[in-house]
């Protein structure tokens, strides 16, 4: 019994040292060495101040900024009545913010699986152009150009999207 107990304790201590210490230090070191930007949160800085992350979406409440996907995720079925009601409420909010528009793009009224998606579709960005243009006193053509300049393409599909933070920072740079 003692032999078994001491053997188990030695294995526990060895496991704690290897998996709790050595492995953690090795993985952190590899992350910092090869992927330091991502390991540190992909921080976006303006004048040495962190303003956000290029990989983590954030909420923009001011009308002069593009808004992203909802951060409030739900585990509801896409066909449930609760989900339908939630999407209808979000649709009403988006149409109230953008009264010149008629149809809200899907990604503005549904949440991403993680709730931190930093990107929106081109349709979602273009849906907000009239509001942004009016709020900032810019021509709609200029805002469309800005969207096109920040357009990115998915590696695996034909989907194009824009990063909301980068787009809003470009808008602020235009104003400055």
Short mmCIF file of C-alpha atoms in Angstrom, two decimals:
data_model
loop_
_atom_site.label_atom_id
_atom_site.label_comp_id
_atom_site.label_asym_id
_atom_site.label_seq_id
_atom_site.Cartn_x
_atom_site.Cartn_y
_atom_site.Cartn_z
CA UNK A 1 0.00 0.00 0.00
CA UNK A 2 2.79 2.43 0.97
CA UNK A 3 4.70 1.57 -2.18
CA UNK A 4 1.66 2.28 -4.33
CA UNK A 5 0.92 5.54 -2.50
CA UNK A 6 4.51 6.83 -2.81
CA UNK A 7 4.60 5.85 -6.51
CA UNK A 8 1.38 7.75 -7.12
CA UNK A 9 2.67 10.84 -5.26
CA UNK A 10 5.95 10.80 -7.26
CA UNK A 11 3.96 10.58 -10.50
CA UNK A 12 1.69 13.45 -9.36
CA UNK A 13 4.66 15.69 -8.50
CA UNK A 14 6.44 14.84 -11.76
CA UNK A 15 3.25 15.53 -13.75
CA UNK A 16 2.75 18.88 -12.02
CA UNK A 17 6.31 19.92 -12.83
CA UNK A 18 6.15 18.80 -16.46
CA UNK A 19 2.60 19.80 -17.41
CA UNK A 20 2.12 22.69 -15.00
CA UNK A 21 5.54 24.24 -15.44
CA UNK A 22 7.74 23.04 -18.31
CA UNK A 23 4.92 22.65 -20.84
CA UNK A 24 3.37 26.01 -19.93
CA UNK A 25 6.70 27.82 -20.26
CA UNK A 26 7.45 26.06 -23.57
CA UNK A 27 4.06 26.89 -25.13
CA UNK A 28 4.19 30.49 -23.91
CA UNK A 29 7.74 30.84 -25.25
CA UNK A 30 6.81 29.45 -28.68
CA UNK A 31 3.77 31.74 -28.80
CA UNK A 32 5.84 34.80 -27.93
CA UNK A 33 8.66 33.85 -30.29
CA UNK A 34 6.66 32.97 -33.40
CA UNK A 35 3.22 34.58 -32.85
CA UNK A 36 3.86 37.49 -30.50
CA UNK A 37 1.22 39.77 -32.04
CA UNK A 38 -1.56 37.19 -31.68
CA UNK A 39 -0.34 35.97 -28.28
CA UNK A 40 -0.57 39.54 -26.99
CA UNK A 41 -4.11 40.11 -28.25
CA UNK A 42 -3.43 41.59 -31.70
CA UNK A 43 -3.54 45.05 -30.22
CA UNK A 44 -4.16 48.02 -32.50
CA UNK A 45 -2.39 51.17 -31.35
CA UNK A 46 -2.91 54.79 -32.34
CA UNK A 47 -0.27 57.20 -31.09
CA UNK A 48 1.03 54.55 -28.65
CA UNK A 49 -2.43 54.04 -27.13
CA UNK A 50 -4.20 50.71 -27.47
CA UNK A 51 -7.57 51.34 -29.14
CA UNK A 52 -8.67 47.76 -29.69
CA UNK A 53 -7.81 44.43 -31.21
CA UNK A 54 -7.86 43.38 -34.84
CA UNK A 55 -9.08 39.90 -33.84
CA UNK A 56 -11.70 40.78 -31.22
CA UNK A 57 -14.82 42.73 -32.11
CA UNK A 58 -15.96 45.61 -29.97
CA UNK A 59 -19.12 47.63 -29.73
CA UNK A 60 -19.38 51.07 -31.34
CA UNK A 61 -22.42 52.97 -30.08
CA UNK A 62 -21.89 56.39 -31.67
CA UNK A 63 -23.84 56.96 -34.90
CA UNK A 64 -20.73 58.22 -36.69
CA UNK A 65 -19.14 54.77 -36.52
CA UNK A 66 -19.83 51.53 -38.33
CA UNK A 67 -21.37 48.99 -36.00
CA UNK A 68 -20.42 45.33 -36.00
CA UNK A 69 -22.15 42.12 -35.14
CA UNK A 70 -24.00 41.71 -31.88
CA UNK A 71 -21.88 40.61 -28.94
CA UNK A 72 -24.86 38.94 -27.28
CA UNK A 73 -24.67 35.34 -28.39
CA UNK A 74 -27.44 32.86 -27.87
CA UNK A 75 -27.58 29.11 -28.00
CA UNK A 76 -31.05 29.22 -29.49
CA UNK A 77 -32.00 27.12 -32.46
CA UNK A 78 -32.08 29.12 -35.70
CA UNK A 79 -35.71 28.05 -36.15
CA UNK A 80 -36.91 28.78 -32.60
CA UNK A 81 -39.51 31.44 -31.94
CA UNK A 82 -37.21 33.10 -29.38
CA UNK A 83 -34.45 33.46 -31.97
CA UNK A 84 -36.94 34.82 -34.50
CA UNK A 85 -38.12 37.42 -31.97
CA UNK A 86 -34.53 38.39 -31.12
CA UNK A 87 -33.67 38.86 -34.80
CA UNK A 88 -36.84 40.92 -35.34
CA UNK A 89 -35.92 43.21 -32.43
CA UNK A 90 -32.38 43.68 -33.75
CA UNK A 91 -33.80 44.36 -37.23
CA UNK A 92 -36.04 47.12 -35.86
CA UNK A 93 -33.07 48.71 -34.06
CA UNK A 94 -30.91 48.63 -37.21
CA UNK A 95 -33.69 50.08 -39.38
CA UNK A 96 -34.24 52.85 -36.82
CA UNK A 97 -30.50 53.70 -36.91
CA UNK A 98 -30.47 53.54 -40.72
CA UNK A 99 -33.90 54.86 -41.81
CA UNK A 100 -33.00 55.19 -45.49
CA UNK A 101 -32.50 51.43 -45.77
CA UNK A 102 -35.13 48.73 -46.24
CA UNK A 103 -33.45 45.35 -45.72
CA UNK A 104 -30.92 44.60 -42.97
CA UNK A 105 -28.02 42.24 -43.80
CA UNK A 106 -28.12 39.02 -41.82
CA UNK A 107 -24.81 39.52 -39.99
CA UNK A 108 -26.02 42.74 -38.33
CA UNK A 109 -28.97 40.99 -36.67
CA UNK A 110 -27.37 37.68 -35.75
CA UNK A 111 -24.42 37.12 -33.45
CA UNK A 112 -21.29 35.21 -34.34
CA UNK A 113 -20.69 31.93 -32.54
CA UNK A 114 -18.06 33.50 -30.28
CA UNK A 115 -19.64 36.93 -29.87
CA UNK A 116 -16.33 38.60 -30.70
CA UNK A 117 -16.28 38.60 -34.51
CA UNK A 118 -14.40 41.75 -35.61
CA UNK A 119 -15.61 41.67 -39.22
CA UNK A 120 -18.81 42.43 -41.11
CA UNK A 121 -19.83 41.63 -44.66
CA UNK A 122 -19.58 44.22 -47.40
CA UNK A 123 -23.38 44.31 -47.49
CA UNK A 124 -23.48 45.16 -43.76
CA UNK A 125 -20.93 47.94 -44.25
CA UNK A 126 -22.75 49.36 -47.29
CA UNK A 127 -26.04 49.22 -45.37
CA UNK A 128 -24.61 51.83 -42.96
CA UNK A 129 -23.11 54.22 -45.55
CA UNK A 130 -25.97 56.76 -45.63
CA UNK A 131 -25.91 57.16 -41.84
CA UNK A 132 -22.11 57.45 -41.65
CA UNK A 133 -22.06 59.89 -44.54
CA UNK A 134 -24.67 62.12 -42.93
CA UNK A 135 -23.14 62.00 -39.44
CA UNK A 136 -19.64 62.83 -40.65
CA UNK A 137 -20.49 65.21 -43.47
CA UNK A 138 -18.75 63.02 -46.04
CA UNK A 139 -19.99 62.08 -49.49
CA UNK A 140 -21.39 58.57 -49.80
CA UNK A 141 -18.89 57.92 -52.59
CA UNK A 142 -16.01 58.66 -50.19
CA UNK A 143 -17.42 56.22 -47.62
CA UNK A 144 -17.88 53.56 -50.33
CA UNK A 145 -14.25 54.11 -51.40
CA UNK A 146 -13.14 53.63 -47.80
CA UNK A 147 -15.04 50.35 -47.58
CA UNK A 148 -13.50 49.18 -50.83
CA UNK A 149 -10.00 50.16 -49.63
CA UNK A 150 -10.43 48.04 -46.48
CA UNK A 151 -12.08 45.07 -48.16
CA UNK A 152 -10.55 41.69 -47.41
CA UNK A 153 -11.26 38.35 -49.04
CA UNK A 154 -11.75 35.04 -47.27
CA UNK A 155 -9.13 32.39 -48.06
CA UNK A 156 -11.60 29.56 -48.50
CA UNK A 157 -14.62 31.16 -50.10
CA UNK A 158 -15.57 34.06 -52.30
CA UNK A 159 -16.77 36.07 -49.28
CA UNK A 160 -15.52 39.63 -48.85
CA UNK A 161 -15.60 41.47 -45.54
CA UNK A 162 -14.21 44.47 -43.67
CA UNK A 163 -12.74 44.80 -40.19
CA UNK A 164 -14.99 47.22 -38.26
CA UNK A 165 -12.22 48.67 -36.08
CA UNK A 166 -9.92 49.33 -39.05
CA UNK A 167 -12.78 50.94 -40.97
CA UNK A 168 -13.69 53.22 -38.05
CA UNK A 169 -10.06 54.22 -37.52
CA UNK A 170 -9.84 55.12 -41.22
CA UNK A 171 -12.97 57.26 -40.83
CA UNK A 172 -11.38 59.08 -37.88
CA UNK A 173 -8.21 59.61 -39.91
CA UNK A 174 -10.25 61.21 -42.71
CA UNK A 175 -11.78 63.64 -40.22
CA UNK A 176 -8.42 64.63 -38.71
#
